[in-house]
Amino acid sequence: MAKVIEGLYYSESHEYVRVEGDFGFIGITDYAQNALGNVVYVDMPDVDDEVEAGEEFGAVESVKAASDLYSPVSGTVVEVNEALDDQPELINQDAFENWIIKVELSDKTELDNLMDAQAYAAFCEK
């Protein structure tokens, strides 16, 4: 069973958002990194890029597949996790500690469209 953390918001495309004030830290879930296998590359947007809820913002590549990343929320990219440029495998070590982008949230009501930990765990079991 993949690890699921309480207090985060989850999308059906297996991204999570950890909200801190007006900012959201977006990454892929433990379930997603497990399905991908060894991550070898993370394609991230640039700082100041706009992301839209449900829209593609990058990709994660592993030895067996590439997977597009879809933003669970809308906002402006204020930071990218540069450690992933040199060490994309950090996502495999701990997907929840190693977020991909930090965004300034433009519409917090979008969080209402996402799953909580319990709903996401049930979704993954299907």
N, CA, C and O atoms as CSV, one atom per row, in Angstrom:
chain,resi,resn,atom,element,x,y,z
A,1,MET,N,N,0.836,-1.194,0.000
A,1,MET,CA,C,0.000,0.000,0.000
A,1,MET,C,C,0.878,1.255,0.000
A,1,MET,O,O,1.811,1.370,0.795
A,2,ALA,N,N,0.573,2.176,-0.887
A,2,ALA,CA,C,1.337,3.424,-0.976
A,2,ALA,C,C,1.057,4.312,0.240
A,2,ALA,O,O,-0.027,4.280,0.822
A,3,LYS,N,N,2.043,5.085,0.593
A,3,LYS,CA,C,1.914,6.012,1.716
A,3,LYS,C,C,1.003,7.178,1.318
A,3,LYS,O,O,1.129,7.734,0.227
A,4,VAL,N,N,0.090,7.537,2.218
A,4,VAL,CA,C,-0.785,8.692,2.023
A,4,VAL,C,C,-0.682,9.534,3.291
A,4,VAL,O,O,-0.735,9.002,4.400
A,5,ILE,N,N,-0.538,10.833,3.130
A,5,ILE,CA,C,-0.346,11.711,4.283
A,5,ILE,C,C,-1.590,12.565,4.515
A,5,ILE,O,O,-2.121,13.184,3.593
A,6,GLU,N,N,-2.038,12.583,5.766
A,6,GLU,CA,C,-3.174,13.422,6.156
A,6,GLU,C,C,-2.822,14.895,5.972
A,6,GLU,O,O,-1.665,15.290,6.116
A,7,GLY,N,N,-3.827,15.698,5.656
A,7,GLY,CA,C,-3.633,17.142,5.593
A,7,GLY,C,C,-3.204,17.659,4.234
A,7,GLY,O,O,-3.088,18.869,4.041
A,8,LEU,N,N,-2.966,16.760,3.290
A,8,LEU,CA,C,-2.636,17.180,1.928
A,8,LEU,C,C,-3.881,17.048,1.069
A,8,LEU,O,O,-4.858,16.409,1.459
A,9,TYR,N,N,-3.832,17.660,-0.101
A,9,TYR,CA,C,-4.909,17.548,-1.085
A,9,TYR,C,C,-4.374,16.716,-2.250
A,9,TYR,O,O,-3.216,16.853,-2.645
A,10,TYR,N,N,-5.234,15.852,-2.792
A,10,TYR,CA,C,-4.795,14.905,-3.828
A,10,TYR,C,C,-5.661,15.005,-5.079
A,10,TYR,O,O,-6.864,15.256,-4.999
A,11,SER,N,N,-5.028,14.804,-6.242
A,11,SER,CA,C,-5.761,14.793,-7.517
A,11,SER,C,C,-5.852,13.363,-8.049
A,11,SER,O,O,-5.099,12.479,-7.641
A,12,GLU,N,N,-6.791,13.164,-8.964
A,12,GLU,CA,C,-6.948,11.837,-9.578
A,12,GLU,C,C,-5.759,11.469,-10.455
A,12,GLU,O,O,-5.560,10.294,-10.762
A,13,SER,N,N,-4.964,12.462,-10.864
A,13,SER,CA,C,-3.774,12.177,-11.680
A,13,SER,C,C,-2.530,11.987,-10.800
A,13,SER,O,O,-1.401,11.997,-11.291
A,14,HIS,N,N,-2.762,11.811,-9.470
A,14,HIS,CA,C,-1.714,11.427,-8.509
A,14,HIS,C,C,-0.691,12.518,-8.212
A,14,HIS,O,O,0.483,12.237,-7.971
A,15,GLU,N,N,-1.159,13.777,-8.234
A,15,GLU,CA,C,-0.344,14.860,-7.685
A,15,GLU,C,C,-0.930,15.239,-6.323
A,15,GLU,O,O,-2.107,15.006,-6.045
A,16,TYR,N,N,-0.088,15.821,-5.495
A,16,TYR,CA,C,-0.572,16.329,-4.200
A,16,TYR,C,C,-0.258,17.810,-4.088
A,16,TYR,O,O,0.592,18.336,-4.806
A,17,VAL,N,N,-0.961,18.478,-3.171
A,17,VAL,CA,C,-0.667,19.864,-2.806
A,17,VAL,C,C,-0.578,19.935,-1.290
A,17,VAL,O,O,-1.484,19.496,-0.581
A,18,ARG,N,N,0.516,20.487,-0.805
A,18,ARG,CA,C,0.642,20.813,0.611
A,18,ARG,C,C,0.519,22.325,0.712
A,18,ARG,O,O,1.344,23.062,0.172
A,19,VAL,N,N,-0.519,22.783,1.408
A,19,VAL,CA,C,-0.783,24.215,1.489
A,19,VAL,C,C,-0.140,24.807,2.739
A,19,VAL,O,O,-0.302,24.298,3.848
A,20,GLU,N,N,0.589,25.891,2.528
A,20,GLU,CA,C,1.174,26.668,3.622
A,20,GLU,C,C,0.865,28.133,3.337
A,20,GLU,O,O,1.500,28.752,2.483
A,21,GLY,N,N,-0.114,28.688,4.056
A,21,GLY,CA,C,-0.516,30.072,3.811
A,21,GLY,C,C,-1.099,30.224,2.417
A,21,GLY,O,O,-2.055,29.537,2.056
A,22,ASP,N,N,-0.514,31.135,1.629
A,22,ASP,CA,C,-0.999,31.376,0.260
A,22,ASP,C,C,-0.242,30.556,-0.774
A,22,ASP,O,O,-0.386,30.773,-1.977
A,23,PHE,N,N,0.569,29.609,-0.298
A,23,PHE,CA,C,1.406,28.838,-1.214
A,23,PHE,C,C,1.046,27.360,-1.208
A,23,PHE,O,O,0.600,26.813,-0.199
A,24,GLY,N,N,1.248,26.734,-2.345
A,24,GLY,CA,C,1.033,25.301,-2.459
A,24,GLY,C,C,2.297,24.639,-2.980
A,24,GLY,O,O,2.886,25.087,-3.963
A,25,PHE,N,N,2.708,23.569,-2.311
A,25,PHE,CA,C,3.848,22.768,-2.761
A,25,PHE,C,C,3.272,21.568,-3.497
A,25,PHE,O,O,2.526,20.780,-2.916
A,26,ILE,N,N,3.615,21.428,-4.771
A,26,ILE,CA,C,3.024,20.391,-5.622
A,26,ILE,C,C,4.073,19.343,-5.964
A,26,ILE,O,O,5.203,19.668,-6.330
A,27,GLY,N,N,3.681,18.086,-5.837
A,27,GLY,CA,C,4.565,16.995,-6.207
A,27,GLY,C,C,3.735,15.796,-6.621
A,27,GLY,O,O,2.512,15.884,-6.731
A,28,ILE,N,N,4.406,14.672,-6.851
A,28,ILE,CA,C,3.668,13.449,-7.160
A,28,ILE,C,C,3.580,12.594,-5.907
A,28,ILE,O,O,4.427,12.683,-5.018
A,29,THR,N,N,2.570,11.784,-5.849
A,29,THR,CA,C,2.338,10.963,-4.665
A,29,THR,C,C,3.261,9.742,-4.630
A,29,THR,O,O,3.918,9.395,-5.611
A,30,ASP,N,N,3.278,9.124,-3.482
A,30,ASP,CA,C,4.042,7.895,-3.304
A,30,ASP,C,C,3.533,6.821,-4.273
A,30,ASP,O,O,4.318,6.066,-4.846
A,31,TYR,N,N,2.214,6.766,-4.445
A,31,TYR,CA,C,1.601,5.823,-5.384
A,31,TYR,C,C,2.165,6.044,-6.797
A,31,TYR,O,O,2.513,5.089,-7.492
A,32,ALA,N,N,2.249,7.315,-7.207
A,32,ALA,CA,C,2.742,7.636,-8.554
A,32,ALA,C,C,4.211,7.270,-8.729
A,32,ALA,O,O,4.586,6.680,-9.742
A,33,GLN,N,N,5.049,7.619,-7.744
A,33,GLN,CA,C,6.483,7.314,-7.890
A,33,GLN,C,C,6.697,5.812,-7.910
A,33,GLN,O,O,7.587,5.312,-8.598
A,34,ASN,N,N,5.873,5.091,-7.149
A,34,ASN,CA,C,5.961,3.638,-7.107
A,34,ASN,C,C,5.595,3.031,-8.466
A,34,ASN,O,O,6.245,2.097,-8.935
A,35,ALA,N,N,4.556,3.569,-9.083
A,35,ALA,CA,C,4.115,3.081,-10.398
A,35,ALA,C,C,5.141,3.400,-11.478
A,35,ALA,O,O,5.336,2.610,-12.401
A,36,LEU,N,N,5.797,4.548,-11.370
A,36,LEU,CA,C,6.783,4.952,-12.370
A,36,LEU,C,C,8.079,4.155,-12.277
A,36,LEU,O,O,8.693,3.843,-13.297
A,37,GLY,N,N,8.487,3.833,-11.080
A,37,GLY,CA,C,9.792,3.205,-10.900
A,37,GLY,C,C,10.872,4.269,-10.758
A,37,GLY,O,O,10.584,5.394,-10.350
A,38,ASN,N,N,12.103,3.924,-11.089
A,38,ASN,CA,C,13.234,4.833,-10.864
A,38,ASN,C,C,13.140,6.092,-11.715
A,38,ASN,O,O,13.251,6.041,-12.940
A,39,VAL,N,N,12.933,7.231,-11.040
A,39,VAL,CA,C,12.814,8.513,-11.737
A,39,VAL,C,C,14.203,8.967,-12.175
A,39,VAL,O,O,15.143,8.988,-11.379
A,40,VAL,N,N,14.319,9.333,-13.469
A,40,VAL,CA,C,15.611,9.742,-14.015
A,40,VAL,C,C,15.634,11.204,-14.471
A,40,VAL,O,O,16.706,11.755,-14.719
A,41,TYR,N,N,14.453,11.840,-14.585
A,41,TYR,CA,C,14.406,13.228,-15.053
A,41,TYR,C,C,13.076,13.853,-14.652
A,41,TYR,O,O,12.026,13.215,-14.723
A,42,VAL,N,N,13.141,15.121,-14.226
A,42,VAL,CA,C,11.930,15.876,-13.913
A,42,VAL,C,C,11.949,17.152,-14.740
A,42,VAL,O,O,12.870,17.960,-14.621
A,43,ASP,N,N,10.928,17.336,-15.581
A,43,ASP,CA,C,10.785,18.532,-16.394
A,43,ASP,C,C,9.886,19.500,-15.623
A,43,ASP,O,O,8.727,19.190,-15.346
A,44,MET,N,N,10.431,20.687,-15.275
A,44,MET,CA,C,9.699,21.648,-14.461
A,44,MET,C,C,9.514,22.963,-15.212
A,44,MET,O,O,10.323,23.308,-16.073
A,45,PRO,N,N,8.462,23.689,-14.890
A,45,PRO,CA,C,8.277,25.012,-15.501
A,45,PRO,C,C,9.289,26.004,-14.932
A,45,PRO,O,O,10.057,25.668,-14.030
A,46,ASP,N,N,9.283,27.208,-15.456
A,46,ASP,CA,C,10.162,28.258,-14.964
A,46,ASP,C,C,9.463,29.055,-13.870
A,46,ASP,O,O,8.234,29.096,-13.814
A,47,VAL,N,N,10.234,29.677,-13.014
A,47,VAL,CA,C,9.686,30.598,-12.023
A,47,VAL,C,C,8.952,31.707,-12.781
A,47,VAL,O,O,9.402,32.151,-13.837
A,48,ASP,N,N,7.835,32.140,-12.239
A,48,ASP,CA,C,6.940,33.154,-12.818
A,48,ASP,C,C,5.995,32.592,-13.881
A,48,ASP,O,O,5.135,33.322,-14.373
A,49,ASP,N,N,6.132,31.312,-14.249
A,49,ASP,CA,C,5.147,30.700,-15.155
A,49,ASP,C,C,3.817,30.573,-14.410
A,49,ASP,O,O,3.784,30.395,-13.193
A,50,GLU,N,N,2.732,30.668,-15.164
A,50,GLU,CA,C,1.402,30.452,-14.595
A,50,GLU,C,C,1.028,28.985,-14.801
A,50,GLU,O,O,1.278,28.420,-15.865
A,51,VAL,N,N,0.432,28.374,-13.781
A,51,VAL,CA,C,-0.110,27.022,-13.943
A,51,VAL,C,C,-1.620,27.107,-13.704
A,51,VAL,O,O,-2.095,27.916,-12.907
A,52,GLU,N,N,-2.356,26.255,-14.411
A,52,GLU,CA,C,-3.810,26.212,-14.282
A,52,GLU,C,C,-4.226,24.857,-13.756
A,52,GLU,O,O,-3.650,23.835,-14.129
A,53,ALA,N,N,-5.223,24.844,-12.892
A,53,ALA,CA,C,-5.737,23.578,-12.362
A,53,ALA,C,C,-6.141,22.674,-13.518
A,53,ALA,O,O,-6.873,23.084,-14.419
A,54,GLY,N,N,-5.648,21.425,-13.477
A,54,GLY,CA,C,-5.989,20.446,-14.507
A,54,GLY,C,C,-5.123,20.515,-15.748
A,54,GLY,O,O,-5.241,19.667,-16.633
A,55,GLU,N,N,-4.256,21.513,-15.827
A,55,GLU,CA,C,-3.403,21.671,-17.010
A,55,GLU,C,C,-2.006,21.099,-16.745
A,55,GLU,O,O,-1.543,21.039,-15.606
A,56,GLU,N,N,-1.359,20.688,-17.819
A,56,GLU,CA,C,-0.020,20.114,-17.729
A,56,GLU,C,C,1.003,21.193,-17.351
A,56,GLU,O,O,0.941,22.310,-17.864
A,57,PHE,N,N,1.935,20.864,-16.463
A,57,PHE,CA,C,2.986,21.833,-16.122
A,57,PHE,C,C,4.386,21.259,-16.256
A,57,PHE,O,O,5.358,21.992,-16.080
A,58,GLY,N,N,4.523,19.983,-16.558
A,58,GLY,CA,C,5.838,19.373,-16.675
A,58,GLY,C,C,5.691,17.881,-16.866
A,58,GLY,O,O,4.626,17.391,-17.242
A,59,ALA,N,N,6.774,17.158,-16.604
A,59,ALA,CA,C,6.750,15.708,-16.769
A,59,ALA,C,C,7.786,15.069,-15.864
A,59,ALA,O,O,8.767,15.691,-15.457
A,60,VAL,N,N,7.531,13.811,-15.566
A,60,VAL,CA,C,8.484,12.997,-14.815
A,60,VAL,C,C,8.825,11.805,-15.698
A,60,VAL,O,O,7.936,11.135,-16.222
A,61,GLU,N,N,10.112,11.547,-15.857
A,61,GLU,CA,C,10.532,10.405,-16.663
A,61,GLU,C,C,11.225,9.389,-15.770
A,61,GLU,O,O,12.027,9.732,-14.901
A,62,SER,N,N,10.890,8.126,-16.012
A,62,SER,CA,C,11.551,7.051,-15.284
A,62,SER,C,C,12.171,6.109,-16.300
A,62,SER,O,O,12.050,6.315,-17.507
A,63,VAL,N,N,12.838,5.070,-15.802
A,63,VAL,CA,C,13.456,4.125,-16.723
A,63,VAL,C,C,12.402,3.393,-17.547
A,63,VAL,O,O,12.708,2.892,-18.629
A,64,LYS,N,N,11.150,3.323,-17.047
A,64,LYS,CA,C,10.149,2.567,-17.808
A,64,LYS,C,C,9.038,3.403,-18.438
A,64,LYS,O,O,8.295,2.889,-19.274
A,65,ALA,N,N,8.901,4.681,-18.061
A,65,ALA,CA,C,7.806,5.476,-18.617
A,65,ALA,C,C,8.039,6.965,-18.400
A,65,ALA,O,O,8.855,7.373,-17.573
A,66,ALA,N,N,7.308,7.757,-19.157
A,66,ALA,CA,C,7.263,9.202,-18.906
A,66,ALA,C,C,5.820,9.534,-18.569
A,66,ALA,O,O,4.890,8.963,-19.138
A,67,SER,N,N,5.646,10.447,-17.655
A,67,SER,CA,C,4.302,10.792,-17.224
A,67,SER,C,C,4.177,12.301,-17.129
A,67,SER,O,O,5.007,12.960,-16.502
A,68,ASP,N,N,3.135,12.855,-17.757
A,68,ASP,CA,C,2.897,14.294,-17.657
A,68,ASP,C,C,2.452,14.631,-16.248
A,68,ASP,O,O,1.843,13.815,-15.556
A,69,LEU,N,N,2.768,15.845,-15.837
A,69,LEU,CA,C,2.348,16.356,-14.535
A,69,LEU,C,C,1.223,17.359,-14.748
A,69,LEU,O,O,1.311,18.231,-15.613
A,70,TYR,N,N,0.169,17.227,-13.955
A,70,TYR,CA,C,-0.977,18.131,-14.072
A,70,TYR,C,C,-1.146,18.884,-12.766
A,70,TYR,O,O,-1.181,18.285,-11.691
A,71,SER,N,N,-1.249,20.195,-12.865
A,71,SER,CA,C,-1.368,20.993,-11.650
A,71,SER,C,C,-2.744,20.806,-11.019
A,71,SER,O,O,-3.760,20.944,-11.700
A,72,PRO,N,N,-2.786,20.496,-9.732
A,72,PRO,CA,C,-4.070,20.355,-9.046
A,72,PRO,C,C,-4.722,21.710,-8.758
A,72,PRO,O,O,-5.919,21.779,-8.479
A,73,VAL,N,N,-3.928,22.790,-8.829
A,73,VAL,CA,C,-4.409,24.137,-8.513
A,73,VAL,C,C,-3.831,25.151,-9.496
A,73,VAL,O,O,-2.872,24.865,-10.213
A,74,SER,N,N,-4.431,26.336,-9.515
A,74,SER,CA,C,-3.926,27.424,-10.353
A,74,SER,C,C,-3.064,28.368,-9.529
A,74,SER,O,O,-3.279,28.541,-8.329
A,75,GLY,N,N,-2.080,28.978,-10.193
A,75,GLY,CA,C,-1.245,29.940,-9.496
A,75,GLY,C,C,-0.002,30.281,-10.291
A,75,GLY,O,O,0.139,29.908,-11.456
A,76,THR,N,N,0.888,30.994,-9.639
A,76,THR,CA,C,2.150,31.422,-10.237
A,76,THR,C,C,3.283,30.649,-9.590
A,76,THR,O,O,3.362,30.566,-8.365
A,77,VAL,N,N,4.163,30.083,-10.411
A,77,VAL,CA,C,5.317,29.337,-9.903
A,77,VAL,C,C,6.278,30.334,-9.247
A,77,VAL,O,O,6.763,31.259,-9.900
A,78,VAL,N,N,6.547,30.139,-7.954
A,78,VAL,CA,C,7.478,31.018,-7.242
A,78,VAL,C,C,8.808,30.327,-6.964
A,78,VAL,O,O,9.803,30.979,-6.650
A,79,GLU,N,N,8.816,29.004,-7.084
A,79,GLU,CA,C,10.056,28.256,-6.840
A,79,GLU,C,C,9.934,26.879,-7.494
A,79,GLU,O,O,8.853,26.293,-7.549
A,80,VAL,N,N,11.070,26.379,-7.989
A,80,VAL,CA,C,11.131,24.992,-8.446
A,80,VAL,C,C,12.156,24.286,-7.567
A,80,VAL,O,O,13.083,24.911,-7.054
A,81,ASN,N,N,11.983,22.995,-7.402
A,81,ASN,CA,C,12.904,22.226,-6.558
A,81,ASN,C,C,14.147,21.875,-7.375
A,81,ASN,O,O,14.205,20.841,-8.041
A,82,GLU,N,N,15.129,22.759,-7.306
A,82,GLU,CA,C,16.337,22.606,-8.136
A,82,GLU,C,C,17.139,21.364,-7.796
A,82,GLU,O,O,17.909,20.886,-8.629
A,83,ALA,N,N,16.976,20.827,-6.585
A,83,ALA,CA,C,17.693,19.598,-6.212
A,83,ALA,C,C,17.336,18.466,-7.167
A,83,ALA,O,O,18.142,17.563,-7.390
A,84,LEU,N,N,16.121,18.510,-7.736
A,84,LEU,CA,C,15.679,17.438,-8.636
A,84,LEU,C,C,16.393,17.469,-9.990
A,84,LEU,O,O,16.391,16.473,-10.714
A,85,ASP,N,N,17.006,18.615,-10.336
A,85,ASP,CA,C,17.781,18.678,-11.581
A,85,ASP,C,C,18.923,17.674,-11.540
A,85,ASP,O,O,19.160,16.951,-12.508
A,86,ASP,N,N,19.633,17.635,-10.409
A,86,ASP,CA,C,20.787,16.752,-10.253
A,86,ASP,C,C,20.427,15.405,-9.653
A,86,ASP,O,O,21.110,14.410,-9.894
A,87,GLN,N,N,19.346,15.369,-8.865
A,87,GLN,CA,C,18.976,14.139,-8.166
A,87,GLN,C,C,17.479,13.848,-8.296
A,87,GLN,O,O,16.750,13.909,-7.306
A,88,PRO,N,N,17.019,13.534,-9.497
A,88,PRO,CA,C,15.589,13.249,-9.670
A,88,PRO,C,C,15.122,12.058,-8.836
A,88,PRO,O,O,13.937,11.929,-8.527
A,89,GLU,N,N,16.077,11.181,-8.474
A,89,GLU,CA,C,15.728,9.982,-7.696
A,89,GLU,C,C,15.260,10.331,-6.276
A,89,GLU,O,O,14.743,9.465,-5.571
A,90,LEU,N,N,15.434,11.583,-5.853
A,90,LEU,CA,C,14.917,12.005,-4.541
A,90,LEU,C,C,13.409,11.746,-4.449
A,90,LEU,O,O,12.885,11.460,-3.372
A,91,ILE,N,N,12.729,11.849,-5.577
A,91,ILE,CA,C,11.279,11.582,-5.588
A,91,ILE,C,C,11.001,10.137,-5.173
A,91,ILE,O,O,10.032,9.871,-4.463
A,92,ASN,N,N,11.843,9.210,-5.610
A,92,ASN,CA,C,11.657,7.808,-5.220
A,92,ASN,C,C,11.941,7.598,-3.733
A,92,ASN,O,O,11.312,6.762,-3.084
A,93,GLN,N,N,12.888,8.361,-3.204
A,93,GLN,CA,C,13.242,8.203,-1.791
A,93,GLN,C,C,12.122,8.699,-0.884
A,93,GLN,O,O,11.788,8.034,0.097
A,94,ASP,N,N,11.536,9.853,-1.193
A,94,ASP,CA,C,10.401,10.372,-0.430
A,94,ASP,C,C,9.652,11.381,-1.281
A,94,ASP,O,O,10.025,12.551,-1.360
A,95,ALA,N,N,8.585,10.905,-1.918
A,95,ALA,CA,C,7.820,11.745,-2.842
A,95,ALA,C,C,7.189,12.940,-2.134
A,95,ALA,O,O,7.011,13.995,-2.744
A,96,PHE,N,N,6.852,12.789,-0.866
A,96,PHE,CA,C,6.170,13.880,-0.160
A,96,PHE,C,C,7.140,14.950,0.345
A,96,PHE,O,O,6.762,16.117,0.452
A,97,GLU,N,N,8.380,14.573,0.657
A,97,GLU,CA,C,9.376,15.564,1.075
A,97,GLU,C,C,9.906,16.328,-0.134
A,97,GLU,O,O,10.268,17.499,-0.025
A,98,ASN,N,N,9.949,15.665,-1.278
A,98,ASN,CA,C,10.582,16.237,-2.467
A,98,ASN,C,C,9.541,16.745,-3.458
A,98,ASN,O,O,9.315,16.147,-4.510
A,99,TRP,N,N,8.917,17.857,-3.100
A,99,TRP,CA,C,7.947,18.536,-3.957
A,99,TRP,C,C,8.643,18.983,-5.246
A,99,TRP,O,O,9.871,19.041,-5.313
A,100,ILE,N,N,7.852,19.295,-6.252
A,100,ILE,CA,C,8.413,19.662,-7.559
A,100,ILE,C,C,8.364,21.173,-7.778
A,100,ILE,O,O,9.367,21.781,-8.152
A,101,ILE,N,N,7.193,21.783,-7.544
A,101,ILE,CA,C,7.085,23.235,-7.684
A,101,ILE,C,C,6.324,23.819,-6.500
A,101,ILE,O,O,5.505,23.155,-5.866
A,102,LYS,N,N,6.629,25.096,-6.226
A,102,LYS,CA,C,5.903,25.868,-5.212
A,102,LYS,C,C,5.170,26.974,-5.964
A,102,LYS,O,O,5.777,27.722,-6.730
A,103,VAL,N,N,3.864,27.071,-5.741
A,103,VAL,CA,C,3.075,28.090,-6.432
A,103,VAL,C,C,2.378,29.001,-5.434
A,103,VAL,O,O,2.019,28.586,-4.332
A,104,GLU,N,N,2.195,30.251,-5.844
A,104,GLU,CA,C,1.338,31.163,-5.102
A,104,GLU,C,C,-0.074,30.906,-5.600
A,104,GLU,O,O,-0.376,31.127,-6.773
A,105,LEU,N,N,-0.933,30.443,-4.712
A,105,LEU,CA,C,-2.284,30.027,-5.098
A,105,LEU,C,C,-3.112,31.221,-5.530
A,105,LEU,O,O,-3.135,32.248,-4.851
A,106,SER,N,N,-3.801,31.085,-6.671
A,106,SER,CA,C,-4.637,32.184,-7.141
A,106,SER,C,C,-6.103,31.998,-6.750
A,106,SER,O,O,-6.867,32.963,-6.757
A,107,ASP,N,N,-6.508,30.762,-6.407
A,107,ASP,CA,C,-7.905,30.510,-6.055
A,107,ASP,C,C,-7.986,29.322,-5.103
A,107,ASP,O,O,-8.016,28.168,-5.531
A,108,LYS,N,N,-8.020,29.620,-3.810
A,108,LYS,CA,C,-8.012,28.539,-2.822
A,108,LYS,C,C,-9.275,27.672,-2.876
A,108,LYS,O,O,-9.265,26.555,-2.359
A,109,THR,N,N,-10.361,28.158,-3.488
A,109,THR,CA,C,-11.577,27.338,-3.569
A,109,THR,C,C,-11.353,26.111,-4.445
A,109,THR,O,O,-12.104,25.141,-4.348
A,110,GLU,N,N,-10.324,26.140,-5.303
A,110,GLU,CA,C,-10.012,24.965,-6.134
A,110,GLU,C,C,-9.656,23.753,-5.282
A,110,GLU,O,O,-9.814,22.615,-5.725
A,111,LEU,N,N,-9.177,23.989,-4.066
A,111,LEU,CA,C,-8.823,22.882,-3.179
A,111,LEU,C,C,-10.040,22.010,-2.869
A,111,LEU,O,O,-9.905,20.823,-2.572
A,112,ASP,N,N,-11.226,22.613,-2.941
A,112,ASP,CA,C,-12.469,21.867,-2.676
A,112,ASP,C,C,-12.711,20.763,-3.706
A,112,ASP,O,O,-13.474,19.832,-3.450
A,113,ASN,N,N,-12.062,20.865,-4.871
A,113,ASN,CA,C,-12.238,19.874,-5.946
A,113,ASN,C,C,-11.300,18.681,-5.794
A,113,ASN,O,O,-11.381,17.722,-6.562
A,114,LEU,N,N,-10.411,18.739,-4.803
A,114,LEU,CA,C,-9.418,17.687,-4.628
A,114,LEU,C,C,-9.833,16.729,-3.516
A,114,LEU,O,O,-10.732,17.028,-2.729
A,115,MET,N,N,-9.173,15.579,-3.460
A,115,MET,CA,C,-9.483,14.556,-2.461
A,115,MET,C,C,-8.654,14.766,-1.200
A,115,MET,O,O,-7.531,15.268,-1.257
A,116,ASP,N,N,-9.224,14.374,-0.055
A,116,ASP,CA,C,-8.427,14.321,1.161
A,116,ASP,C,C,-7.727,12.958,1.192
A,116,ASP,O,O,-7.898,12.137,0.291
A,117,ALA,N,N,-6.939,12.736,2.242
A,117,ALA,CA,C,-6.131,11.513,2.325
A,117,ALA,C,C,-6.994,10.253,2.278
A,117,ALA,O,O,-6.649,9.286,1.599
A,118,GLN,N,N,-8.108,10.264,2.996
A,118,GLN,CA,C,-8.980,9.084,3.047
A,118,GLN,C,C,-9.565,8.762,1.675
A,118,GLN,O,O,-9.563,7.610,1.240
A,119,ALA,N,N,-10.068,9.799,1.000
A,119,ALA,CA,C,-10.659,9.601,-0.326
A,119,ALA,C,C,-9.608,9.143,-1.330
A,119,ALA,O,O,-9.880,8.294,-2.179
A,120,TYR,N,N,-8.393,9.714,-1.228
A,120,TYR,CA,C,-7.331,9.335,-2.151
A,120,TYR,C,C,-6.889,7.887,-1.927
A,120,TYR,O,O,-6.650,7.153,-2.885
A,121,ALA,N,N,-6.783,7.485,-0.675
A,121,ALA,CA,C,-6.394,6.093,-0.371
A,121,ALA,C,C,-7.421,5.139,-0.963
A,121,ALA,O,O,-7.051,4.115,-1.537
A,122,ALA,N,N,-8.694,5.456,-0.832
A,122,ALA,CA,C,-9.754,4.613,-1.407
A,122,ALA,C,C,-9.665,4.608,-2.927
A,122,ALA,O,O,-9.863,3.570,-3.559
A,123,PHE,N,N,-9.367,5.771,-3.521
A,123,PHE,CA,C,-9.221,5.894,-4.973
A,123,PHE,C,C,-8.087,5.010,-5.480
A,123,PHE,O,O,-8.219,4.371,-6.524
A,124,CYS,N,N,-6.979,4.970,-4.754
A,124,CYS,CA,C,-5.829,4.153,-5.152
A,124,CYS,C,C,-6.101,2.658,-5.056
A,124,CYS,O,O,-5.477,1.868,-5.764
A,125,GLU,N,N,-7.013,2.269,-4.200
A,125,GLU,CA,C,-7.321,0.847,-4.028
A,125,GLU,C,C,-8.199,0.293,-5.141
A,125,GLU,O,O,-8.325,-0.920,-5.302
A,126,LYS,N,N,-8.799,1.189,-5.903
A,126,LYS,CA,C,-9.695,0.749,-6.992
A,126,LYS,C,C,-8.925,0.111,-8.120
A,126,LYS,O,O,-9.519,-0.313,-9.111
